[in-house]
């Protein structure tokens, strides 16, 4: 539905700005991450952006769109995992979606079709986490 897509785009831009203010973004992403991990800033890791963007878009109750989560770099020991939210047509896989990533530009929303985002190879969050937890030994 073009009206839902338009509304989702407006919300993504507006909410990215709101989160920039709430997270107190004043630095590039990796510097901000360090400040969050040191307890100097409240939120702003990539998964915070993804979680909060997903939560806000899901609150709209879209009928023709799905809001999904994806993770990149989970299999690369030299890179940090990166999380994002995606929007797809209802019932479609993430490869057909649009990446909504405000983290990488310090609060300015980056968006692109999943296949055009050459910086990251996105995988569905549920697949990455299932593999990660399958490899994690259980405590006795």
Coordinates of N, CA and C in Angstrom, one line a residue:
X1 N 0.8 -1.2 0.0 CA 0.0 0.0 0.0 C 0.9 1.2 0.0
X2 N 0.8 2.1 -1.0 CA 1.7 3.3 -1.1 C 1.5 4.2 0.1
X3 N 0.3 4.3 0.6 CA 0.1 5.1 1.8 C 0.8 4.6 3.0
X4 N 0.8 3.3 3.2 CA 1.6 2.7 4.3 C 3.1 2.9 4.1
X5 N 3.5 2.7 2.9 CA 5.0 2.9 2.6 C 5.4 4.3 2.9
X6 N 4.6 5.3 2.5 CA 4.8 6.7 2.7 C 4.9 7.0 4.2
X7 N 3.9 6.4 5.0 CA 3.9 6.6 6.4 C 5.1 6.0 7.1
X8 N 5.5 4.8 6.7 CA 6.7 4.2 7.2 C 7.9 5.0 7.0
X9 N 8.0 5.6 5.8 CA 9.2 6.4 5.5 C 9.2 7.6 6.4
X10 N 8.1 8.3 6.5 CA 8.0 9.5 7.4 C 8.4 9.1 8.8
X11 N 7.8 8.0 9.3 CA 8.1 7.6 10.7 C 9.6 7.3 10.9
X12 N 10.2 6.6 9.9 CA 11.6 6.2 10.0 C 12.5 7.5 10.1
X13 N 12.2 8.5 9.3 CA 13.0 9.7 9.3 C 12.8 10.5 10.6
X14 N 11.6 10.6 11.0 CA 11.2 11.3 12.2 C 11.8 10.6 13.5
X15 N 11.6 9.3 13.5 CA 12.0 8.6 14.7 C 13.6 8.6 14.8
X16 N 14.2 8.5 13.7 CA 15.7 8.5 13.7 C 16.2 9.8 14.4
X17 N 15.5 10.9 14.0 CA 15.9 12.2 14.6 C 15.6 12.2 16.1
X18 N 14.4 11.7 16.5 CA 14.0 11.7 17.9 C 15.0 10.8 18.7
X19 N 15.5 9.7 18.1 CA 16.4 8.9 18.8 C 17.8 9.5 18.9
X20 N 18.2 10.3 17.9 CA 19.4 11.1 17.9 C 19.4 12.0 19.1
X21 N 18.3 12.6 19.4 CA 18.3 13.5 20.6 C 18.2 12.7 21.9
X22 N 17.4 11.7 21.9 CA 17.3 10.9 23.1 C 18.6 10.2 23.5
X23 N 19.4 9.8 22.5 CA 20.7 9.1 22.7 C 21.8 10.0 22.9
X24 N 21.5 11.3 22.8 CA 22.5 12.4 23.0 C 23.7 12.2 22.0
X25 N 23.4 12.0 20.7 CA 24.5 11.8 19.7 C 25.2 13.1 19.4
X26 N 26.5 13.0 19.7 CA 27.4 14.2 19.4 C 28.7 13.8 18.7
X27 N 28.8 12.4 18.5 CA 30.1 11.9 18.0 C 29.8 10.9 16.9
X28 N 30.8 10.5 16.1 CA 30.6 9.4 15.1 C 30.2 8.1 15.9
X29 N 29.6 7.2 15.1 CA 29.1 6.0 15.8 C 30.0 5.2 16.7
X30 N 31.3 4.9 16.3 CA 32.1 4.1 17.1 C 32.6 4.9 18.4
X31 N 32.7 6.2 18.3 CA 33.1 7.0 19.5 C 31.9 6.9 20.4
X32 N 30.7 7.1 19.9 CA 29.5 7.1 20.7 C 29.3 5.7 21.4
X33 N 29.6 4.6 20.6 CA 29.5 3.3 21.2 C 30.4 3.1 22.4
X34 N 31.6 3.7 22.3 CA 32.6 3.6 23.4 C 32.0 4.4 24.6
X35 N 31.4 5.5 24.4 CA 30.8 6.3 25.5 C 29.6 5.5 26.1
X36 N 28.8 4.8 25.3 CA 27.7 4.0 25.8 C 28.3 2.9 26.7
X37 N 29.3 2.2 26.2 CA 29.9 1.1 26.9 C 30.6 1.5 28.2
X38 N 31.0 2.8 28.2 CA 31.6 3.3 29.5 C 30.5 3.9 30.4
X39 N 29.3 3.9 30.0 CA 28.2 4.4 30.8 C 28.1 6.0 30.8
X40 N 28.7 6.6 29.8 CA 28.7 8.0 29.7 C 27.5 8.5 28.8
X41 N 26.9 7.7 28.0 CA 25.7 8.0 27.2 C 24.7 6.9 27.4
X42 N 23.4 7.2 27.3 CA 22.3 6.3 27.7 C 22.1 5.1 26.7
X43 N 22.1 5.4 25.5 CA 21.9 4.3 24.4 C 22.6 4.8 23.2
X44 N 22.6 3.9 22.2 CA 23.1 4.4 20.9 C 23.9 3.3 20.2
X45 N 24.0 2.1 20.7 CA 24.6 1.0 20.0 C 23.7 0.6 18.9
X46 N 24.2 0.0 17.8 CA 23.4 -0.3 16.7 C 22.2 -1.1 17.0
X47 N 22.3 -2.0 17.9 CA 21.1 -2.8 18.3 C 20.1 -2.0 19.0
X48 N 20.5 -0.9 19.7 CA 19.5 0.0 20.3 C 18.7 0.7 19.2
X49 N 19.4 1.2 18.2 CA 18.7 1.9 17.1 C 17.7 0.9 16.4
X50 N 18.2 -0.3 16.2 CA 17.4 -1.3 15.5 C 16.2 -1.6 16.3
X51 N 16.4 -1.9 17.6 CA 15.3 -2.3 18.5 C 14.3 -1.1 18.6
X52 N 14.7 0.1 18.8 CA 13.8 1.2 19.0 C 13.1 1.6 17.7
X53 N 13.8 1.5 16.5 CA 13.1 1.7 15.2 C 12.1 0.6 15.0
X54 N 12.4 -0.6 15.2 CA 11.5 -1.7 15.0 C 10.2 -1.5 15.9
X55 N 10.5 -1.2 17.2 CA 9.3 -1.0 18.1 C 8.4 0.1 17.6
X56 N 9.0 1.2 17.2 CA 8.2 2.3 16.8 C 7.4 2.0 15.5
X57 N 8.0 1.3 14.6 CA 7.3 1.0 13.3 C 6.2 -0.1 13.5
X58 N 6.5 -1.0 14.4 CA 5.5 -2.1 14.7 C 4.3 -1.5 15.4
X59 N 4.5 -0.4 16.1 CA 3.3 0.2 16.8 C 2.3 0.8 15.8
X60 N 2.7 1.0 14.6 CA 1.8 1.5 13.6 C 0.8 0.4 13.1
X61 N 1.1 -0.9 13.3 CA 0.1 -1.9 12.9 C -0.1 -2.0 11.4
X62 N 1.0 -1.8 10.6 CA 0.9 -1.9 9.2 C 0.2 -3.2 8.7
X63 N -0.6 -3.1 7.7 CA -1.3 -4.2 7.2 C -0.6 -4.9 6.0
X64 N 0.2 -4.1 5.2 CA 0.8 -4.5 4.0 C 2.4 -4.6 4.1
X65 N 2.9 -4.2 5.3 CA 4.3 -4.1 5.5 C 4.7 -5.0 6.7
X66 N 5.9 -5.6 6.7 CA 6.5 -6.3 7.8 C 7.7 -5.5 8.2
X67 N 7.9 -5.4 9.5 CA 9.1 -4.8 10.1 C 10.0 -6.0 10.6
X68 N 11.2 -6.1 10.1 CA 12.0 -7.2 10.5 C 13.4 -6.7 11.0
X69 N 14.1 -7.6 11.6 CA 15.5 -7.2 12.1 C 16.5 -8.1 11.3
X70 N 17.7 -7.5 11.1 CA 18.8 -8.2 10.5 C 20.1 -7.9 11.2
X71 N 21.0 -8.8 11.0 CA 22.4 -8.7 11.5 C 23.4 -9.0 10.4
X72 N 24.5 -8.2 10.4 CA 25.6 -8.5 9.5 C 26.8 -8.7 10.3
X73 N 27.8 -9.3 9.7 CA 29.2 -9.5 10.2 C 29.2 -10.6 11.3
X74 N 28.2 -11.3 11.6 CA 28.1 -12.3 12.7 C 29.1 -13.4 12.5
X75 N 29.5 -13.7 11.3 CA 30.5 -14.8 11.0 C 31.9 -14.3 10.8
X76 N 32.1 -13.0 10.9 CA 33.4 -12.4 10.6 C 34.1 -12.0 12.0
X77 N 35.1 -12.7 12.4 CA 35.8 -12.4 13.7 C 36.5 -11.1 13.7
X78 N 36.8 -10.5 12.5 CA 37.5 -9.3 12.5 C 36.6 -8.0 12.5
X79 N 35.3 -8.3 12.4 CA 34.3 -7.2 12.4 C 33.3 -7.3 13.5
X80 N 32.8 -6.2 13.9 CA 31.7 -6.2 15.0 C 30.4 -6.4 14.3
X81 N 29.6 -7.3 15.0 CA 28.2 -7.5 14.5 C 27.5 -6.1 14.3
X82 N 26.6 -6.0 13.4 CA 25.9 -4.8 13.1 C 24.4 -5.2 13.0
X83 N 23.5 -4.5 13.7 CA 22.1 -4.8 13.6 C 21.3 -3.6 13.0
X84 N 20.2 -4.0 12.3 CA 19.4 -2.9 11.7 C 17.9 -3.4 11.7
X85 N 17.1 -2.5 11.4 CA 15.7 -2.8 11.1 C 15.5 -2.7 9.6
X86 N 14.5 -3.5 9.1 CA 14.2 -3.5 7.7 C 12.7 -3.4 7.5
X87 N 12.3 -2.9 6.4 CA 10.8 -2.9 6.1 C 10.7 -3.7 4.8
X88 N 9.8 -4.7 4.7 CA 9.5 -5.5 3.5 C 8.0 -5.5 3.3
X89 N 7.6 -5.9 2.1 CA 6.2 -6.1 1.8 C 5.8 -7.3 2.7
X90 N 4.6 -7.4 3.1 CA 4.1 -8.4 4.0 C 4.5 -9.8 3.5
X91 N 5.1 -10.6 4.4 CA 5.4 -12.0 4.0 C 6.7 -12.2 3.2
X92 N 7.4 -11.1 2.9 CA 8.5 -11.3 2.0 C 9.8 -11.4 2.7
X93 N 10.8 -12.0 2.1 CA 12.1 -12.2 2.8 C 12.9 -10.9 2.9
X94 N 13.9 -10.8 3.8 CA 14.6 -9.6 4.0 C 15.3 -9.1 2.7
X95 N 15.7 -10.0 1.8 CA 16.5 -9.6 0.6 C 15.6 -8.7 -0.3
X96 N 14.3 -8.7 -0.1 CA 13.4 -7.8 -0.9 C 13.1 -6.5 -0.2
X97 N 13.7 -6.3 1.0 CA 13.4 -5.1 1.8 C 14.2 -3.9 1.7
X98 N 14.0 -3.0 2.5 CA 14.7 -1.7 2.6 C 15.4 -1.6 4.0
X99 N 16.7 -1.4 4.0 CA 17.4 -1.2 5.2 C 17.1 0.1 5.8
X100 N 16.8 0.2 7.1 CA 16.6 1.5 7.8 C 17.7 1.5 8.9
X101 N 18.8 2.2 8.7 CA 20.0 2.2 9.6 C 20.4 3.6 9.9
X102 N 19.9 4.1 11.0 CA 20.4 5.4 11.5 C 21.7 5.4 12.2
X103 N 22.2 4.2 12.6 CA 23.4 4.2 13.4 C 24.6 4.6 12.6
X104 N 24.7 4.0 11.4 CA 26.0 4.2 10.6 C 26.4 5.6 10.3
X105 N 25.4 6.5 10.3 CA 25.6 7.9 10.0 C 25.4 8.8 11.2
X106 N 25.5 8.3 12.4 CA 25.3 9.0 13.6 C 24.0 9.7 13.8
X107 N 22.9 9.0 13.3 CA 21.6 9.5 13.5 C 20.9 9.9 12.2
X108 N 21.6 10.2 11.2 CA 21.0 10.5 9.9 C 20.6 9.2 9.3
X109 N 19.4 9.0 8.9 CA 18.9 7.7 8.4 C 19.5 7.3 7.1
X110 N 20.2 6.2 7.1 CA 20.6 5.6 5.9 C 19.5 4.6 5.5
X111 N 19.2 4.6 4.2 CA 18.2 3.6 3.7 C 18.7 3.2 2.3
X112 N 18.4 1.9 2.0 CA 18.7 1.4 0.7 C 18.1 0.0 0.6
X113 N 17.8 -0.4 -0.6 CA 17.4 -1.8 -0.8 C 18.4 -2.7 -0.2
X114 N 18.0 -3.8 0.4 CA 19.0 -4.7 1.0 C 20.1 -5.1 0.0
X115 N 19.8 -5.4 -1.2 CA 20.8 -5.9 -2.2 C 21.7 -4.8 -2.6
X116 N 21.3 -3.5 -2.4 CA 22.2 -2.4 -2.8 C 23.1 -1.9 -1.7
X117 N 22.9 -2.5 -0.5 CA 23.7 -2.1 0.7 C 25.0 -2.9 0.6
X118 N 26.0 -2.5 -0.1 CA 27.2 -3.2 -0.3 C 28.1 -3.2 0.9
X119 N 27.8 -2.4 1.9 CA 28.7 -2.3 3.1 C 28.4 -3.5 4.0
X120 N 27.2 -4.1 4.0 CA 26.8 -5.2 4.9 C 26.1 -6.3 4.1
X121 N 26.4 -7.5 4.5 CA 25.6 -8.7 4.0 C 24.6 -9.1 5.1
X122 N 23.4 -8.6 5.0 CA 22.4 -8.8 6.0 C 21.8 -10.2 6.0
X123 N 21.6 -10.7 7.3 CA 20.9 -12.0 7.5 C 19.8 -11.8 8.5
X124 N 18.7 -12.6 8.4 CA 17.6 -12.4 9.3 C 18.1 -12.6 10.8
X125 N 17.7 -11.7 11.6 CA 18.2 -11.8 13.0 C 17.9 -13.2 13.7
X126 N 16.7 -13.7 13.4 CA 16.3 -15.0 14.0 C 17.3 -16.1 13.6
X127 N 17.8 -16.1 12.3 CA 18.7 -17.1 11.9 C 20.1 -16.9 12.6
X128 N 20.6 -15.7 12.7 CA 21.9 -15.4 13.3 C 21.8 -15.9 14.8
X129 N 20.7 -15.5 15.5 CA 20.7 -15.8 16.9 C 20.5 -17.3 17.1
X130 N 19.7 -18.0 16.3 CA 19.5 -19.4 16.4 C 20.9 -20.1 16.3
X131 N 21.7 -19.7 15.3 CA 23.0 -20.3 15.1 C 23.9 -20.0 16.3
X132 N 23.9 -18.7 16.8 CA 24.7 -18.3 17.9 C 24.4 -19.1 19.2
X133 N 23.1 -19.3 19.5 CA 22.7 -20.0 20.7 C 22.9 -21.5 20.5
X134 N 22.8 -22.0 19.3 CA 23.1 -23.4 19.1 C 24.6 -23.7 19.4
X135 N 25.5 -22.7 19.2 CA 26.9 -22.9 19.4 C 27.3 -22.6 20.9
X136 N 26.4 -22.0 21.6 CA 26.8 -21.6 23.0 C 26.5 -22.8 23.9
X137 N 27.5 -23.3 24.6 CA 27.2 -24.4 25.6 C 26.4 -24.0 26.7
X138 N 25.5 -24.9 27.2 CA 24.7 -24.6 28.3 C 25.4 -24.8 29.6
X139 N 25.2 -23.9 30.6 CA 25.8 -24.1 31.9 C 25.2 -25.2 32.6
X140 N 26.0 -26.0 33.4 CA 25.5 -27.1 34.1 C 25.1 -26.7 35.5

